[in-house]
Amino acid sequence: MAFRLSPHLTVMANAAQKAAKRLLRDFSEVEQLQVSVKGPSDFVSQADMRAEQTLKEELTKARPGYAFLMEESGASGSENWTWRWVVDPLDGTTNFLHGMPHWAISIGLERRLPDGTSEIQAGLIYAPAVDEMFWAEKGTGAFMNEHRLRVSARREISEAVFATGIPFGAVSASRRRAFSRTLATLMPQVAGIRRFGAAALDLAWVAHGRFDGYWELGIKPWDVAAGLLLVREAGGYATDVGDADPQQTGNVVAGNAHLHAKLRAVVAEGMQPPA
């Protein structure tokens, strides 16, 4: 990239671009696999694991002392880490499997603070099929490729387009009910609700201003680590439904300064069982 990145972001961008080359080759073969006897699911899981291995090798080579939290292989490295990579090698696996170009590599860099808590210091989300790289570092703003990002300025919920993740079969019944209650409340009020199937990109699109807000319950740290920082550095809010850390709870509400609180109130109400 022509834009001058920090050393950490340069490492992240290089690793993501290397993993993306193989993923793009695999993606070009998915359509043929749809009708194979073996089935495409095994192929995609292998593509996922190969991408994770490439990312781990590249990040370790550049920063050998850093720990990892990865979707496929879990936590590794020292338990007393100061720096940790939080990685989803293929966010939007179902899209990938069906030949849809809406998928991404997500890398967050987490730093442990002296008080024992931690915070995301840098985040990068790369969508190889459309060559859009979203990146941010704490205190320096958010960008897509070389363009500065700002969240949308919409104030009225009637004009808003929100993104979400629709619970699927493995999700608990309580979460499905909470989602249904939230959706039923929002649908008559908003301009639209989208479900594109990649949480990292949903958050990146909030940072870009393409979406005015986003909510999802019970998602994993590697899905949101980079995206939470992107939204915040683009001038938005990315929080838990309450006061906890969304990376720990997996319950995320993001949006601009005008709509975040409204969306969070609706999600919080939806999580309450009916009287």
PDB file of C-alpha atoms in Angstrom:
ATOM      1  CA  MET A   1       0.000   0.000   0.000  1.00  0.00           C
ATOM      2  CA  ALA A   2       1.207   3.519  -0.795  1.00  0.00           C
ATOM      3  CA  PHE A   3      -0.105   4.848   2.517  1.00  0.00           C
ATOM      4  CA  ARG A   4       2.503   4.744   5.258  1.00  0.00           C
ATOM      5  CA  LEU A   5       1.360   2.302   7.933  1.00  0.00           C
ATOM      6  CA  SER A   6       2.773   1.898  11.427  1.00  0.00           C
ATOM      7  CA  PRO A   7       5.092  -1.093  12.015  1.00  0.00           C
ATOM      8  CA  HIS A   8       2.307  -3.134  13.625  1.00  0.00           C
ATOM      9  CA  LEU A   9      -0.187  -2.397  10.867  1.00  0.00           C
ATOM     10  CA  THR A  10       2.433  -3.121   8.210  1.00  0.00           C
ATOM     11  CA  VAL A  11       2.923  -6.575   9.738  1.00  0.00           C
ATOM     12  CA  MET A  12      -0.845  -7.126   9.813  1.00  0.00           C
ATOM     13  CA  ALA A  13      -1.377  -5.939   6.234  1.00  0.00           C
ATOM     14  CA  ASN A  14       1.433  -8.098   4.867  1.00  0.00           C
ATOM     15  CA  ALA A  15       0.134 -11.190   6.671  1.00  0.00           C
ATOM     16  CA  ALA A  16      -3.445 -10.578   5.501  1.00  0.00           C
ATOM     17  CA  GLN A  17      -2.396 -10.071   1.891  1.00  0.00           C
ATOM     18  CA  LYS A  18      -0.349 -13.261   1.873  1.00  0.00           C
ATOM     19  CA  ALA A  19      -3.223 -15.315   3.323  1.00  0.00           C
ATOM     20  CA  ALA A  20      -5.620 -13.644   0.878  1.00  0.00           C
ATOM     21  CA  LYS A  21      -3.757 -14.929  -2.178  1.00  0.00           C
ATOM     22  CA  ARG A  22      -4.462 -18.552  -1.278  1.00  0.00           C
ATOM     23  CA  LEU A  23      -8.017 -17.797  -0.162  1.00  0.00           C
ATOM     24  CA  LEU A  24      -8.758 -16.136  -3.504  1.00  0.00           C
ATOM     25  CA  ARG A  25      -7.461 -19.201  -5.357  1.00  0.00           C
ATOM     26  CA  ASP A  26      -9.645 -21.412  -3.174  1.00  0.00           C
ATOM     27  CA  PHE A  27     -12.618 -19.082  -3.643  1.00  0.00           C
ATOM     28  CA  SER A  28     -12.338 -19.428  -7.423  1.00  0.00           C
ATOM     29  CA  GLU A  29     -12.811 -23.199  -7.033  1.00  0.00           C
ATOM     30  CA  VAL A  30     -15.846 -23.091  -4.748  1.00  0.00           C
ATOM     31  CA  GLU A  31     -18.387 -22.958  -7.557  1.00  0.00           C
ATOM     32  CA  GLN A  32     -17.132 -26.255  -8.990  1.00  0.00           C
ATOM     33  CA  LEU A  33     -17.243 -27.838  -5.538  1.00  0.00           C
ATOM     34  CA  GLN A  34     -20.962 -27.127  -5.087  1.00  0.00           C
ATOM     35  CA  VAL A  35     -21.816 -30.295  -6.994  1.00  0.00           C
ATOM     36  CA  SER A  36     -18.952 -32.520  -5.904  1.00  0.00           C
ATOM     37  CA  VAL A  37     -19.596 -35.830  -4.103  1.00  0.00           C
ATOM     38  CA  LYS A  38     -17.149 -34.926  -1.365  1.00  0.00           C
ATOM     39  CA  GLY A  39     -19.027 -31.705  -0.745  1.00  0.00           C
ATOM     40  CA  PRO A  40     -17.680 -28.196  -0.299  1.00  0.00           C
ATOM     41  CA  SER A  41     -17.738 -27.964   3.512  1.00  0.00           C
ATOM     42  CA  ASP A  42     -14.530 -29.943   4.036  1.00  0.00           C
ATOM     43  CA  PHE A  43     -12.809 -27.874   1.372  1.00  0.00           C
ATOM     44  CA  VAL A  44     -13.806 -24.599   2.990  1.00  0.00           C
ATOM     45  CA  SER A  45     -12.694 -25.742   6.446  1.00  0.00           C
ATOM     46  CA  GLN A  46      -9.338 -26.657   4.934  1.00  0.00           C
ATOM     47  CA  ALA A  47      -9.125 -23.240   3.267  1.00  0.00           C
ATOM     48  CA  ASP A  48      -9.918 -21.658   6.642  1.00  0.00           C
ATOM     49  CA  MET A  49      -7.202 -23.626   8.422  1.00  0.00           C
ATOM     50  CA  ARG A  50      -4.625 -22.978   5.696  1.00  0.00           C
ATOM     51  CA  ALA A  51      -5.312 -19.245   5.937  1.00  0.00           C
ATOM     52  CA  GLU A  52      -4.998 -19.363   9.727  1.00  0.00           C
ATOM     53  CA  GLN A  53      -1.687 -21.200   9.465  1.00  0.00           C
ATOM     54  CA  THR A  54      -0.340 -18.636   6.999  1.00  0.00           C
ATOM     55  CA  LEU A  55      -1.402 -15.775   9.260  1.00  0.00           C
ATOM     56  CA  LYS A  56       0.131 -17.419  12.309  1.00  0.00           C
ATOM     57  CA  GLU A  57       3.418 -18.064  10.523  1.00  0.00           C
ATOM     58  CA  GLU A  58       3.679 -14.526   9.156  1.00  0.00           C
ATOM     59  CA  LEU A  59       2.691 -12.804  12.402  1.00  0.00           C
ATOM     60  CA  THR A  60       5.027 -15.019  14.450  1.00  0.00           C
ATOM     61  CA  LYS A  61       7.900 -14.341  12.088  1.00  0.00           C
ATOM     62  CA  ALA A  62       7.434 -10.586  12.522  1.00  0.00           C
ATOM     63  CA  ARG A  63       6.601 -10.592  16.256  1.00  0.00           C
ATOM     64  CA  PRO A  64       7.869 -13.888  17.745  1.00  0.00           C
ATOM     65  CA  GLY A  65       6.911 -13.151  21.356  1.00  0.00           C
ATOM     66  CA  TYR A  66       3.246 -12.356  20.784  1.00  0.00           C
ATOM     67  CA  ALA A  67       0.454 -14.724  21.842  1.00  0.00           C
ATOM     68  CA  PHE A  68      -2.552 -15.731  19.728  1.00  0.00           C
ATOM     69  CA  LEU A  69      -6.303 -16.155  20.042  1.00  0.00           C
ATOM     70  CA  MET A  70      -7.518 -17.704  16.771  1.00  0.00           C
ATOM     71  CA  GLU A  71     -10.834 -19.081  15.570  1.00  0.00           C
ATOM     72  CA  GLU A  72      -9.592 -22.523  14.581  1.00  0.00           C
ATOM     73  CA  SER A  73      -6.699 -23.223  16.958  1.00  0.00           C
ATOM     74  CA  GLY A  74      -7.767 -21.233  20.023  1.00  0.00           C
ATOM     75  CA  ALA A  75      -5.318 -19.610  22.424  1.00  0.00           C
ATOM     76  CA  SER A  76      -1.574 -20.205  22.189  1.00  0.00           C
ATOM     77  CA  GLY A  77       1.606 -18.609  23.457  1.00  0.00           C
ATOM     78  CA  SER A  78       2.427 -17.363  26.922  1.00  0.00           C
ATOM     79  CA  GLU A  79      -0.435 -16.993  29.384  1.00  0.00           C
ATOM     80  CA  ASN A  80       1.363 -13.897  30.673  1.00  0.00           C
ATOM     81  CA  TRP A  81       1.294 -12.193  27.299  1.00  0.00           C
ATOM     82  CA  THR A  82       1.619  -8.450  26.889  1.00  0.00           C
ATOM     83  CA  TRP A  83       0.632  -8.471  23.216  1.00  0.00           C
ATOM     84  CA  ARG A  84      -1.805 -10.879  21.566  1.00  0.00           C
ATOM     85  CA  TRP A  85      -3.121 -11.326  18.035  1.00  0.00           C
ATOM     86  CA  VAL A  86      -6.887 -11.993  17.823  1.00  0.00           C
ATOM     87  CA  VAL A  87      -7.520 -13.544  14.414  1.00  0.00           C
ATOM     88  CA  ASP A  88     -10.425 -14.725  12.290  1.00  0.00           C
ATOM     89  CA  PRO A  89      -8.854 -16.084   9.089  1.00  0.00           C
ATOM     90  CA  LEU A  90     -12.160 -16.285   7.211  1.00  0.00           C
ATOM     91  CA  ASP A  91     -15.107 -14.310   8.507  1.00  0.00           C
ATOM     92  CA  GLY A  92     -18.142 -15.035   6.359  1.00  0.00           C
ATOM     93  CA  THR A  93     -17.429 -18.719   5.768  1.00  0.00           C
ATOM     94  CA  THR A  94     -20.953 -19.471   4.549  1.00  0.00           C
ATOM     95  CA  ASN A  95     -20.699 -16.668   1.983  1.00  0.00           C
ATOM     96  CA  PHE A  96     -17.361 -18.094   0.850  1.00  0.00           C
ATOM     97  CA  LEU A  97     -18.894 -21.550   0.599  1.00  0.00           C
ATOM     98  CA  HIS A  98     -21.679 -20.281  -1.659  1.00  0.00           C
ATOM     99  CA  GLY A  99     -19.436 -18.243  -3.944  1.00  0.00           C
ATOM    100  CA  MET A 100     -20.502 -14.876  -2.501  1.00  0.00           C
ATOM    101  CA  PRO A 101     -17.659 -12.318  -2.349  1.00  0.00           C
ATOM    102  CA  HIS A 102     -18.646 -10.875   1.054  1.00  0.00           C
ATOM    103  CA  TRP A 103     -15.973 -12.390   3.351  1.00  0.00           C
ATOM    104  CA  ALA A 104     -12.878 -11.094   5.082  1.00  0.00           C
ATOM    105  CA  ILE A 105      -9.745 -11.687   7.107  1.00  0.00           C
ATOM    106  CA  SER A 106      -9.848  -9.985  10.521  1.00  0.00           C
ATOM    107  CA  ILE A 107      -6.797  -9.309  12.721  1.00  0.00           C
ATOM    108  CA  GLY A 108      -6.873  -7.451  16.030  1.00  0.00           C
ATOM    109  CA  LEU A 109      -3.862  -6.640  18.190  1.00  0.00           C
ATOM    110  CA  GLU A 110      -4.594  -6.693  21.910  1.00  0.00           C
ATOM    111  CA  ARG A 111      -2.353  -5.206  24.619  1.00  0.00           C
ATOM    112  CA  ARG A 112      -2.530  -6.163  28.290  1.00  0.00           C
ATOM    113  CA  LEU A 113      -2.470  -3.150  30.596  1.00  0.00           C
ATOM    114  CA  PRO A 114      -0.695  -2.897  33.977  1.00  0.00           C
ATOM    115  CA  ASP A 115      -4.016  -3.292  35.847  1.00  0.00           C
ATOM    116  CA  GLY A 116      -4.612  -6.679  34.180  1.00  0.00           C
ATOM    117  CA  THR A 117      -7.260  -5.508  31.723  1.00  0.00           C
ATOM    118  CA  SER A 118      -6.602  -5.372  28.004  1.00  0.00           C
ATOM    119  CA  GLU A 119      -7.540  -3.251  25.020  1.00  0.00           C
ATOM    120  CA  ILE A 120      -7.341  -3.500  21.253  1.00  0.00           C
ATOM    121  CA  GLN A 121      -4.504  -1.323  19.983  1.00  0.00           C
ATOM    122  CA  ALA A 122      -4.794  -1.989  16.256  1.00  0.00           C
ATOM    123  CA  GLY A 123      -7.256  -3.671  13.926  1.00  0.00           C
ATOM    124  CA  LEU A 124      -7.326  -4.679  10.281  1.00  0.00           C
ATOM    125  CA  ILE A 125     -10.146  -6.195   8.216  1.00  0.00           C
ATOM    126  CA  TYR A 126      -9.350  -7.158   4.640  1.00  0.00           C
ATOM    127  CA  ALA A 127     -11.997  -8.118   2.073  1.00  0.00           C
ATOM    128  CA  PRO A 128      -9.861  -9.677  -0.679  1.00  0.00           C
ATOM    129  CA  ALA A 129     -12.634 -10.237  -3.248  1.00  0.00           C
ATOM    130  CA  VAL A 130     -13.199  -6.467  -3.489  1.00  0.00           C
ATOM    131  CA  ASP A 131      -9.699  -5.388  -2.346  1.00  0.00           C
ATOM    132  CA  GLU A 132     -10.957  -3.247   0.521  1.00  0.00           C
ATOM    133  CA  MET A 133      -8.632  -3.044   3.519  1.00  0.00           C
ATOM    134  CA  PHE A 134     -10.048  -1.396   6.633  1.00  0.00           C
ATOM    135  CA  TRP A 135      -7.566  -0.510   9.350  1.00  0.00           C
ATOM    136  CA  ALA A 136      -7.227   1.506  12.528  1.00  0.00           C
ATOM    137  CA  GLU A 137      -4.825   2.107  15.349  1.00  0.00           C
ATOM    138  CA  LYS A 138      -5.858   3.473  18.720  1.00  0.00           C
ATOM    139  CA  GLY A 139      -5.809   7.259  18.688  1.00  0.00           C
ATOM    140  CA  THR A 140      -5.016   7.664  14.985  1.00  0.00           C
ATOM    141  CA  GLY A 141      -8.367   7.254  13.209  1.00  0.00           C
ATOM    142  CA  ALA A 142      -9.868   4.645  10.892  1.00  0.00           C
ATOM    143  CA  PHE A 143      -9.235   4.165   7.196  1.00  0.00           C
ATOM    144  CA  MET A 144     -10.248   2.094   4.187  1.00  0.00           C
ATOM    145  CA  ASN A 145      -7.237   1.705   1.934  1.00  0.00           C
ATOM    146  CA  GLU A 146      -6.002   5.332   1.937  1.00  0.00           C
ATOM    147  CA  HIS A 147      -9.301   7.063   2.736  1.00  0.00           C
ATOM    148  CA  ARG A 148     -10.210   8.361   6.189  1.00  0.00           C
ATOM    149  CA  LEU A 149     -13.444   6.929   7.565  1.00  0.00           C
ATOM    150  CA  ARG A 150     -16.229   8.554   9.541  1.00  0.00           C
ATOM    151  CA  VAL A 151     -19.451   7.000  10.768  1.00  0.00           C
ATOM    152  CA  SER A 152     -22.652   8.259   9.221  1.00  0.00           C
ATOM    153  CA  ALA A 153     -24.260  11.488  10.387  1.00  0.00           C
ATOM    154  CA  ARG A 154     -27.877  10.343  10.250  1.00  0.00           C
ATOM    155  CA  ARG A 155     -29.923  11.384  13.258  1.00  0.00           C
ATOM    156  CA  GLU A 156     -33.343   9.886  12.579  1.00  0.00           C
ATOM    157  CA  ILE A 157     -33.948   6.188  13.147  1.00  0.00           C
ATOM    158  CA  SER A 158     -36.537   6.305  10.341  1.00  0.00           C
ATOM    159  CA  GLU A 159     -33.664   6.993   7.890  1.00  0.00           C
ATOM    160  CA  ALA A 160     -31.293   4.388   9.337  1.00  0.00           C
ATOM    161  CA  VAL A 161     -30.105   1.125   7.831  1.00  0.00           C
ATOM    162  CA  PHE A 162     -28.905  -1.320  10.478  1.00  0.00           C
ATOM    163  CA  ALA A 163     -27.004  -4.576  10.109  1.00  0.00           C
ATOM    164  CA  THR A 164     -27.326  -7.681  12.235  1.00  0.00           C
ATOM    165  CA  GLY A 165     -26.613 -11.386  12.406  1.00  0.00           C
ATOM    166  CA  ILE A 166     -29.633 -13.676  12.277  1.00  0.00           C
ATOM    167  CA  PRO A 167     -29.332 -16.590  14.750  1.00  0.00           C
ATOM    168  CA  PHE A 168     -29.103 -20.008  13.100  1.00  0.00           C
ATOM    169  CA  GLY A 169     -29.918 -23.526  14.281  1.00  0.00           C
ATOM    170  CA  ALA A 170     -27.129 -23.995  16.835  1.00  0.00           C
ATOM    171  CA  VAL A 171     -27.971 -20.769  18.663  1.00  0.00           C
ATOM    172  CA  SER A 172     -29.894 -21.024  21.939  1.00  0.00           C
ATOM    173  CA  ALA A 173     -33.645 -20.541  21.943  1.00  0.00           C
ATOM    174  CA  SER A 174     -33.338 -17.557  24.309  1.00  0.00           C
ATOM    175  CA  ARG A 175     -31.071 -15.731  21.884  1.00  0.00           C
ATOM    176  CA  ARG A 176     -33.379 -16.479  18.967  1.00  0.00           C
ATOM    177  CA  ARG A 177     -36.301 -15.082  20.944  1.00  0.00           C
ATOM    178  CA  ALA A 178     -34.313 -11.960  21.903  1.00  0.00           C
ATOM    179  CA  PHE A 179     -33.419 -11.395  18.268  1.00  0.00           C
ATOM    180  CA  SER A 180     -37.021 -11.817  17.157  1.00  0.00           C
ATOM    181  CA  ARG A 181     -38.283  -9.310  19.732  1.00  0.00           C
ATOM    182  CA  THR A 182     -35.648  -6.755  18.721  1.00  0.00           C
ATOM    183  CA  LEU A 183     -36.348  -7.237  15.030  1.00  0.00           C
ATOM    184  CA  ALA A 184     -40.100  -6.890  15.518  1.00  0.00           C
ATOM    185  CA  THR A 185     -39.586  -3.575  17.324  1.00  0.00           C
ATOM    186  CA  LEU A 186     -37.097  -2.137  14.823  1.00  0.00           C
ATOM    187  CA  MET A 187     -38.622  -3.158  11.506  1.00  0.00           C
ATOM    188  CA  PRO A 188     -41.509  -0.646  11.524  1.00  0.00           C
ATOM    189  CA  GLN A 189     -39.143   2.161  12.585  1.00  0.00           C
ATOM    190  CA  VAL A 190     -36.161   1.967  10.210  1.00  0.00           C
ATOM    191  CA  ALA A 191     -35.340   2.334   6.517  1.00  0.00           C
ATOM    192  CA  GLY A 192     -33.877  -1.163   6.377  1.00  0.00           C
ATOM    193  CA  ILE A 193     -32.171  -4.052   8.155  1.00  0.00           C
ATOM    194  CA  ARG A 194     -29.465  -6.092   6.447  1.00  0.00           C
ATOM    195  CA  ARG A 195     -27.925  -9.487   7.207  1.00  0.00           C
ATOM    196  CA  PHE A 196     -24.822  -9.984   5.044  1.00  0.00           C
ATOM    197  CA  GLY A 197     -23.201 -12.771   7.052  1.00  0.00           C
ATOM    198  CA  ALA A 198     -19.822 -11.355   8.122  1.00  0.00           C
ATOM    199  CA  ALA A 199     -19.699  -9.589  11.498  1.00  0.00           C
ATOM    200  CA  ALA A 200     -16.244  -8.085  10.922  1.00  0.00           C
ATOM    201  CA  LEU A 201     -17.392  -6.454   7.705  1.00  0.00           C
ATOM    202  CA  ASP A 202     -20.636  -5.280   9.318  1.00  0.00           C
ATOM    203  CA  LEU A 203     -18.568  -3.325  11.836  1.00  0.00           C
ATOM    204  CA  ALA A 204     -16.189  -2.068   9.138  1.00  0.00           C
ATOM    205  CA  TRP A 205     -19.204  -0.833   7.179  1.00  0.00           C
ATOM    206  CA  VAL A 206     -20.504   1.016  10.251  1.00  0.00           C
ATOM    207  CA  ALA A 207     -17.110   2.725  10.461  1.00  0.00           C
ATOM    208  CA  HIS A 208     -17.394   3.558   6.756  1.00  0.00           C
ATOM    209  CA  GLY A 209     -20.899   5.005   7.160  1.00  0.00           C
ATOM    210  CA  ARG A 210     -22.494   2.402   4.881  1.00  0.00           C
ATOM    211  CA  PHE A 211     -24.473   1.116   7.846  1.00  0.00           C
ATOM    212  CA  ASP A 212     -25.819   3.428  10.539  1.00  0.00           C
ATOM    213  CA  GLY A 213     -25.647   0.733  13.221  1.00  0.00           C
ATOM    214  CA  TYR A 214     -25.171  -2.936  13.955  1.00  0.00           C
ATOM    215  CA  TRP A 215     -26.178  -5.371  16.667  1.00  0.00           C
ATOM    216  CA  GLU A 216     -25.547  -9.040  17.347  1.00  0.00           C
ATOM    217  CA  LEU A 217     -25.619 -11.281  20.408  1.00  0.00           C
ATOM    218  CA  GLY A 218     -23.224 -14.021  21.470  1.00  0.00           C
ATOM    219  CA  ILE A 219     -20.474 -13.656  18.882  1.00  0.00           C
ATOM    220  CA  LYS A 220     -16.808 -14.520  19.381  1.00  0.00           C
ATOM    221  CA  PRO A 221     -13.879 -12.181  20.206  1.00  0.00           C
ATOM    222  CA  TRP A 222     -12.140 -12.828  16.875  1.00  0.00           C
ATOM    223  CA  ASP A 223     -15.293 -11.725  15.027  1.00  0.00           C
ATOM    224  CA  VAL A 224     -15.289  -8.264  16.580  1.00  0.00           C
ATOM    225  CA  ALA A 225     -11.831  -7.388  17.933  1.00  0.00           C
ATOM    226  CA  ALA A 226     -10.720  -5.356  14.910  1.00  0.00           C
ATOM    227  CA  GLY A 227     -14.180  -4.031  14.084  1.00  0.00           C
ATOM    228  CA  LEU A 228     -14.856  -2.551  17.506  1.00  0.00           C
ATOM    229  CA  LEU A 229     -11.726  -0.393  17.211  1.00  0.00           C
ATOM    230  CA  LEU A 230     -12.593   0.641  13.668  1.00  0.00           C
ATOM    231  CA  VAL A 231     -16.001   1.959  14.706  1.00  0.00           C
ATOM    232  CA  ARG A 232     -14.591   3.851  17.687  1.00  0.00           C
ATOM    233  CA  GLU A 233     -11.745   5.377  15.674  1.00  0.00           C
ATOM    234  CA  ALA A 234     -14.263   6.457  13.016  1.00  0.00           C
ATOM    235  CA  GLY A 235     -16.122   8.490  15.650  1.00  0.00           C
ATOM    236  CA  GLY A 236     -18.793   5.959  16.555  1.00  0.00           C
ATOM    237  CA  TYR A 237     -19.725   3.880  19.583  1.00  0.00           C
ATOM    238  CA  ALA A 238     -19.235   0.128  19.910  1.00  0.00           C
ATOM    239  CA  THR A 239     -20.398  -1.270  23.241  1.00  0.00           C
ATOM    240  CA  ASP A 240     -22.032  -4.123  25.062  1.00  0.00           C
ATOM    241  CA  VAL A 241     -25.789  -3.975  25.519  1.00  0.00           C
ATOM    242  CA  GLY A 242     -25.013  -2.953  29.118  1.00  0.00           C
ATOM    243  CA  ASP A 243     -21.800  -1.740  30.703  1.00  0.00           C
ATOM    244  CA  ALA A 244     -19.573  -4.792  30.165  1.00  0.00           C
ATOM    245  CA  ASP A 245     -16.840  -5.319  27.582  1.00  0.00           C
ATOM    246  CA  PRO A 246     -18.472  -6.461  24.307  1.00  0.00           C
ATOM    247  CA  GLN A 247     -15.414  -8.507  23.411  1.00  0.00           C
ATOM    248  CA  GLN A 248     -15.981 -10.532  26.580  1.00  0.00           C
ATOM    249  CA  THR A 249     -19.775 -10.845  26.443  1.00  0.00           C
ATOM    250  CA  GLY A 250     -20.091 -11.239  22.679  1.00  0.00           C
ATOM    251  CA  ASN A 251     -23.090  -8.875  22.736  1.00  0.00           C
ATOM    252  CA  VAL A 252     -22.349  -5.905  20.466  1.00  0.00           C
ATOM    253  CA  VAL A 253     -24.202  -2.722  19.608  1.00  0.00           C
ATOM    254  CA  ALA A 254     -22.454  -0.226  17.324  1.00  0.00           C
ATOM    255  CA  GLY A 255     -23.570   3.003  15.728  1.00  0.00           C
ATOM    256  CA  ASN A 256     -23.048   6.695  15.306  1.00  0.00           C
ATOM    257  CA  ALA A 257     -23.419   9.195  18.132  1.00  0.00           C
ATOM    258  CA  HIS A 258     -27.077   9.908  17.295  1.00  0.00           C
ATOM    259  CA  LEU A 259     -28.419   6.379  16.872  1.00  0.00           C
ATOM    260  CA  HIS A 260     -26.275   4.151  19.080  1.00  0.00           C
ATOM    261  CA  ALA A 261     -28.203   4.786  22.295  1.00  0.00           C
ATOM    262  CA  LYS A 262     -31.563   4.277  20.558  1.00  0.00           C
ATOM    263  CA  LEU A 263     -30.455   0.985  19.053  1.00  0.00           C
ATOM    264  CA  ARG A 264     -28.944  -0.222  22.309  1.00  0.00           C
ATOM    265  CA  ALA A 265     -32.164   0.525  24.214  1.00  0.00           C
ATOM    266  CA  VAL A 266     -34.196  -1.552  21.752  1.00  0.00           C
ATOM    267  CA  VAL A 267     -31.716  -4.468  21.918  1.00  0.00           C
ATOM    268  CA  ALA A 268     -31.667  -4.332  25.718  1.00  0.00           C
ATOM    269  CA  GLU A 269     -35.461  -4.436  25.817  1.00  0.00           C
ATOM    270  CA  GLY A 270     -35.487  -7.348  23.385  1.00  0.00           C
ATOM    271  CA  MET A 271     -33.190  -9.319  25.692  1.00  0.00           C
ATOM    272  CA  GLN A 272     -35.687  -9.059  28.528  1.00  0.00           C
ATOM    273  CA  PRO A 273     -38.202 -11.927  28.645  1.00  0.00           C
ATOM    274  CA  PRO A 274     -41.786 -10.785  28.213  1.00  0.00           C
ATOM    275  CA  ALA A 275     -43.722 -10.205  31.433  1.00  0.00           C
TER     276      ALA A 275
END
